[in-house]
PDB file of C-alpha atoms in Angstrom:
ATOM      1  CA  MET A  28     -24.499   7.557  -9.012  1.00  0.00           C
ATOM      2  CA  VAL A  29     -22.141   6.369  -6.331  1.00  0.00           C
ATOM      3  CA  LYS A  30     -19.460   8.803  -5.185  1.00  0.00           C
ATOM      4  CA  ALA A  31     -15.980   7.717  -6.164  1.00  0.00           C
ATOM      5  CA  ARG A  32     -13.921   6.653  -3.158  1.00  0.00           C
ATOM      6  CA  THR A  33     -10.289   6.810  -2.212  1.00  0.00           C
ATOM      7  CA  VAL A  34      -8.982   3.365  -1.222  1.00  0.00           C
ATOM      8  CA  GLY A  35      -5.576   2.871   0.280  1.00  0.00           C
ATOM      9  CA  ILE A  36      -3.816  -0.509  -0.184  1.00  0.00           C
ATOM     10  CA  GLY A  37      -0.744  -1.261   2.014  1.00  0.00           C
ATOM     11  CA  MET A  38       2.005  -2.864  -0.161  1.00  0.00           C
ATOM     12  CA  ASP A  39       5.222  -4.462   1.038  1.00  0.00           C
ATOM     13  CA  TYR A  40       5.324  -6.938  -1.902  1.00  0.00           C
ATOM     14  CA  SER A  41       4.719  -9.936   0.339  1.00  0.00           C
ATOM     15  CA  ALA A  42       2.415 -12.612  -0.884  1.00  0.00           C
ATOM     16  CA  THR A  43      -0.333 -11.378   1.583  1.00  0.00           C
ATOM     17  CA  SER A  44      -0.095  -7.731   0.489  1.00  0.00           C
ATOM     18  CA  LYS A  45      -0.448  -8.912  -3.135  1.00  0.00           C
ATOM     19  CA  LEU A  46      -3.526 -10.910  -2.039  1.00  0.00           C
ATOM     20  CA  ALA A  47      -4.919  -7.779  -0.458  1.00  0.00           C
ATOM     21  CA  LEU A  48      -4.369  -5.819  -3.698  1.00  0.00           C
ATOM     22  CA  LYS A  49      -6.049  -8.535  -5.765  1.00  0.00           C
ATOM     23  CA  TRP A  50      -8.956  -8.815  -3.203  1.00  0.00           C
ATOM     24  CA  ALA A  51      -9.507  -5.060  -3.353  1.00  0.00           C
ATOM     25  CA  ALA A  52      -9.342  -4.982  -7.160  1.00  0.00           C
ATOM     26  CA  ASP A  53     -11.895  -7.886  -7.446  1.00  0.00           C
ATOM     27  CA  ASN A  54     -14.283  -7.017  -4.544  1.00  0.00           C
ATOM     28  CA  LEU A  55     -13.994  -3.411  -3.468  1.00  0.00           C
ATOM     29  CA  ILE A  56     -12.950  -1.100  -6.304  1.00  0.00           C
ATOM     30  CA  ASN A  57     -15.731   0.437  -8.359  1.00  0.00           C
ATOM     31  CA  ASP A  58     -15.761   2.562 -11.585  1.00  0.00           C
ATOM     32  CA  GLY A  59     -13.869   5.759 -10.992  1.00  0.00           C
ATOM     33  CA  ASP A  60     -12.485   4.988  -7.538  1.00  0.00           C
ATOM     34  CA  ARG A  61      -8.995   6.144  -6.735  1.00  0.00           C
ATOM     35  CA  ILE A  62      -6.482   3.586  -5.490  1.00  0.00           C
ATOM     36  CA  ILE A  63      -3.420   4.820  -3.519  1.00  0.00           C
ATOM     37  CA  LEU A  64      -0.750   2.132  -3.173  1.00  0.00           C
ATOM     38  CA  ILE A  65       0.900   2.838   0.092  1.00  0.00           C
ATOM     39  CA  ILE A  66       4.462   1.554   0.487  1.00  0.00           C
ATOM     40  CA  VAL A  67       6.387   1.957   3.661  1.00  0.00           C
ATOM     41  CA  GLN A  68      10.119   1.478   3.464  1.00  0.00           C
ATOM     42  CA  SER A  69      12.544   0.857   6.328  1.00  0.00           C
ATOM     43  CA  PRO A  70      13.767   3.997   8.037  1.00  0.00           C
ATOM     44  CA  ASP A  71      17.331   2.446   7.507  1.00  0.00           C
ATOM     45  CA  SER A  72      16.943   2.434   3.638  1.00  0.00           C
ATOM     46  CA  ASP A  73      19.268   4.703   1.802  1.00  0.00           C
ATOM     47  CA  HIS A  74      17.803   5.836  -1.484  1.00  0.00           C
ATOM     48  CA  ALA A  75      17.642   9.272  -3.246  1.00  0.00           C
ATOM     49  CA  GLY A  76      13.883   9.616  -2.736  1.00  0.00           C
ATOM     50  CA  LYS A  77      14.322   9.253   1.026  1.00  0.00           C
ATOM     51  CA  LEU A  78      16.770  12.143   1.200  1.00  0.00           C
ATOM     52  CA  LEU A  79      14.072  14.477  -0.328  1.00  0.00           C
ATOM     53  CA  PHE A  80      10.842  13.142   1.159  1.00  0.00           C
ATOM     54  CA  GLU A  81      11.702  11.290   4.403  1.00  0.00           C
ATOM     55  CA  ASP A  82       9.492  13.595   6.598  1.00  0.00           C
ATOM     56  CA  THR A  83       6.449  13.861   4.277  1.00  0.00           C
ATOM     57  CA  GLY A  84       6.562  10.737   2.141  1.00  0.00           C
ATOM     58  CA  SER A  85       6.976  10.913  -1.667  1.00  0.00           C
ATOM     59  CA  PRO A  86       4.582  12.914  -3.726  1.00  0.00           C
ATOM     60  CA  LEU A  87       1.670  10.918  -5.258  1.00  0.00           C
ATOM     61  CA  VAL A  88       3.085   9.089  -8.222  1.00  0.00           C
ATOM     62  CA  PRO A  89       0.832   8.125 -11.118  1.00  0.00           C
ATOM     63  CA  LEU A  90       0.753   4.536 -12.299  1.00  0.00           C
ATOM     64  CA  GLU A  91       2.556   5.387 -15.600  1.00  0.00           C
ATOM     65  CA  GLU A  92       5.528   6.736 -13.656  1.00  0.00           C
ATOM     66  CA  PHE A  93       5.343   4.038 -10.900  1.00  0.00           C
ATOM     67  CA  ARG A  94       5.842   1.488 -13.602  1.00  0.00           C
ATOM     68  CA  GLU A  95       9.197   2.877 -14.682  1.00  0.00           C
ATOM     69  CA  ILE A  96      12.432   1.148 -13.559  1.00  0.00           C
ATOM     70  CA  ASN A  97      14.211   4.320 -12.633  1.00  0.00           C
ATOM     71  CA  PHE A  98      11.320   5.241 -10.284  1.00  0.00           C
ATOM     72  CA  SER A  99      11.736   1.975  -8.544  1.00  0.00           C
ATOM     73  CA  THR A 100      15.516   2.441  -8.204  1.00  0.00           C
ATOM     74  CA  GLN A 101      15.196   6.006  -6.921  1.00  0.00           C
ATOM     75  CA  TYR A 102      12.898   4.861  -4.145  1.00  0.00           C
ATOM     76  CA  GLY A 103      14.371   1.432  -3.588  1.00  0.00           C
ATOM     77  CA  LEU A 104      11.223  -0.430  -4.587  1.00  0.00           C
ATOM     78  CA  THR A 105      10.616  -3.832  -6.154  1.00  0.00           C
ATOM     79  CA  ASN A 106       9.409  -3.546  -9.723  1.00  0.00           C
ATOM     80  CA  ASP A 107       6.946  -6.429  -9.431  1.00  0.00           C
ATOM     81  CA  PRO A 108       5.209  -7.538 -12.636  1.00  0.00           C
ATOM     82  CA  GLN A 109       2.334  -9.174 -10.701  1.00  0.00           C
ATOM     83  CA  VAL A 110       1.445  -5.945  -8.840  1.00  0.00           C
ATOM     84  CA  LEU A 111       1.802  -3.897 -11.989  1.00  0.00           C
ATOM     85  CA  ASP A 112      -0.519  -6.292 -13.857  1.00  0.00           C
ATOM     86  CA  ILE A 113      -3.178  -6.110 -11.181  1.00  0.00           C
ATOM     87  CA  LEU A 114      -3.036  -2.292 -11.207  1.00  0.00           C
ATOM     88  CA  ASP A 115      -3.087  -2.080 -14.912  1.00  0.00           C
ATOM     89  CA  THR A 116      -6.068  -4.375 -15.129  1.00  0.00           C
ATOM     90  CA  VAL A 117      -8.087  -2.523 -12.495  1.00  0.00           C
ATOM     91  CA  ALA A 118      -7.318   0.877 -14.145  1.00  0.00           C
ATOM     92  CA  ARG A 119      -8.327  -0.436 -17.558  1.00  0.00           C
ATOM     93  CA  THR A 120     -11.443  -2.439 -16.598  1.00  0.00           C
ATOM     94  CA  LYS A 121     -12.836  -0.329 -13.774  1.00  0.00           C
ATOM     95  CA  GLY A 122     -11.497   3.053 -14.745  1.00  0.00           C
ATOM     96  CA  ALA A 123      -9.778   3.358 -11.409  1.00  0.00           C
ATOM     97  CA  LYS A 124      -7.173   6.077 -10.990  1.00  0.00           C
ATOM     98  CA  VAL A 125      -3.998   4.567  -9.539  1.00  0.00           C
ATOM     99  CA  VAL A 126      -1.258   6.468  -7.787  1.00  0.00           C
ATOM    100  CA  ALA A 127       1.482   5.408  -5.316  1.00  0.00           C
ATOM    101  CA  LYS A 128       3.042   7.047  -2.252  1.00  0.00           C
ATOM    102  CA  VAL A 129       6.181   5.957  -0.454  1.00  0.00           C
ATOM    103  CA  TYR A 130       6.895   6.546   3.283  1.00  0.00           C
ATOM    104  CA  TRP A 131       9.790   5.693   5.497  1.00  0.00           C
ATOM    105  CA  GLY A 132       9.435   4.510   9.057  1.00  0.00           C
ATOM    106  CA  ASP A 133       7.413   2.179  11.163  1.00  0.00           C
ATOM    107  CA  PRO A 134       4.580   0.664   8.907  1.00  0.00           C
ATOM    108  CA  ARG A 135       2.043   0.771  11.862  1.00  0.00           C
ATOM    109  CA  GLU A 136       2.406   4.470  12.315  1.00  0.00           C
ATOM    110  CA  LYS A 137       2.944   5.406   8.659  1.00  0.00           C
ATOM    111  CA  LEU A 138      -0.165   3.556   7.518  1.00  0.00           C
ATOM    112  CA  CYS A 139      -2.268   5.362  10.157  1.00  0.00           C
ATOM    113  CA  ASP A 140      -0.713   8.691   9.105  1.00  0.00           C
ATOM    114  CA  ALA A 141      -1.505   7.941   5.451  1.00  0.00           C
ATOM    115  CA  VAL A 142      -5.133   7.357   6.276  1.00  0.00           C
ATOM    116  CA  ALA A 143      -5.452  10.888   7.705  1.00  0.00           C
ATOM    117  CA  GLU A 144      -3.192  12.640   5.299  1.00  0.00           C
ATOM    118  CA  LEU A 145      -4.617  11.099   2.152  1.00  0.00           C
ATOM    119  CA  LYS A 146      -8.250  11.222   3.446  1.00  0.00           C
ATOM    120  CA  LEU A 147      -8.829   7.545   2.666  1.00  0.00           C
ATOM    121  CA  ASP A 148     -12.385   6.183   2.716  1.00  0.00           C
ATOM    122  CA  SER A 149     -11.017   2.737   3.233  1.00  0.00           C
ATOM    123  CA  LEU A 150      -7.627   0.915   3.785  1.00  0.00           C
ATOM    124  CA  VAL A 151      -6.914  -2.711   2.642  1.00  0.00           C
ATOM    125  CA  ILE A 152      -3.898  -4.501   4.132  1.00  0.00           C
ATOM    126  CA  GLY A 153      -2.557  -8.055   4.243  1.00  0.00           C
ATOM    127  CA  SER A 154      -1.856 -10.039   7.329  1.00  0.00           C
ATOM    128  CA  ARG A 155       1.365 -11.988   7.685  1.00  0.00           C
ATOM    129  CA  GLY A 156      -0.346 -14.531   9.984  1.00  0.00           C
ATOM    130  CA  LEU A 157       2.171 -14.315  12.847  1.00  0.00           C
ATOM    131  CA  GLY A 158       1.732 -16.793  15.600  1.00  0.00           C
ATOM    132  CA  VAL A 159       0.685 -15.621  19.050  1.00  0.00           C
ATOM    133  CA  LEU A 160       4.221 -15.401  20.394  1.00  0.00           C
ATOM    134  CA  LYS A 161       5.680 -13.526  17.459  1.00  0.00           C
ATOM    135  CA  ARG A 162       2.663 -11.155  17.403  1.00  0.00           C
ATOM    136  CA  VAL A 163       3.168 -10.351  21.097  1.00  0.00           C
ATOM    137  CA  LEU A 164       6.971  -9.866  20.698  1.00  0.00           C
ATOM    138  CA  LEU A 165       6.988  -8.070  17.343  1.00  0.00           C
ATOM    139  CA  GLY A 166       3.614  -6.428  17.368  1.00  0.00           C
ATOM    140  CA  SER A 167       1.141  -6.857  14.596  1.00  0.00           C
ATOM    141  CA  VAL A 168       0.869  -4.203  11.981  1.00  0.00           C
ATOM    142  CA  SER A 169      -2.693  -5.153  11.022  1.00  0.00           C
ATOM    143  CA  ASN A 170      -3.930  -5.186  14.718  1.00  0.00           C
ATOM    144  CA  TYR A 171      -2.362  -1.762  15.253  1.00  0.00           C
ATOM    145  CA  VAL A 172      -3.874  -0.194  12.142  1.00  0.00           C
ATOM    146  CA  VAL A 173      -7.291  -1.781  12.680  1.00  0.00           C
ATOM    147  CA  THR A 174      -7.289  -0.212  16.206  1.00  0.00           C
ATOM    148  CA  ASN A 175      -5.867   3.191  15.334  1.00  0.00           C
ATOM    149  CA  ALA A 176      -6.800   4.095  11.765  1.00  0.00           C
ATOM    150  CA  SER A 177      -9.666   6.619  11.344  1.00  0.00           C
ATOM    151  CA  CYS A 178     -11.311   4.732   8.466  1.00  0.00           C
ATOM    152  CA  PRO A 179     -12.638   1.226   7.944  1.00  0.00           C
ATOM    153  CA  VAL A 180      -9.764  -1.281   7.484  1.00  0.00           C
ATOM    154  CA  THR A 181     -10.033  -4.592   5.726  1.00  0.00           C
ATOM    155  CA  VAL A 182      -7.422  -7.184   6.604  1.00  0.00           C
ATOM    156  CA  VAL A 183      -6.893  -9.913   3.919  1.00  0.00           C
ATOM    157  CA  LYS A 184      -5.508 -13.091   5.358  1.00  0.00           C
ATOM    158  CA  GLY A 185      -3.348 -15.423   3.364  1.00  0.00           C
ATOM    159  CA  PRO A 186      -4.060 -19.153   2.877  1.00  0.00           C
ATOM    160  CA  PRO A 187      -3.629 -21.365   5.952  1.00  0.00           C
ATOM    161  CA  LYS A 188      -0.166 -22.553   6.609  1.00  0.00           C
ATOM    162  CA  PRO A 189       0.275 -26.305   6.356  1.00  0.00           C
TER     163      PRO A 189
END
């Protein structure tokens, strides 16, 4: 029997982060694995959850609670039916245990912090597909995380831009 793994999935509700979630659900998650949805909010956001957990990130929140509207409001999250459907499906069909954790700050640093803190076996993130100039000026979250995370990182690219 294969040991259950802890897989982190970076979520910013963009199309590519949803693709990363779908890819992980279809190709990576096995029976009994634990999925931690990692959401990094802007340090400028002003929500009740940030006041309590800005330094440490939120507690791990089970899927049942994550689904509730008041949780989304408390943490300033998007209650996205597509994300919830993918999570519900993988929990039901593969017996995955799904939790979420919210951080505030720079996504590059917080995703790497989450890898160590949550003892992830693997991290899956989406790539926004910035052009060379934007990537140099803004910095690439995926490049930073691949270089600095202490676990294997899978970057899921979106469809080619026309």
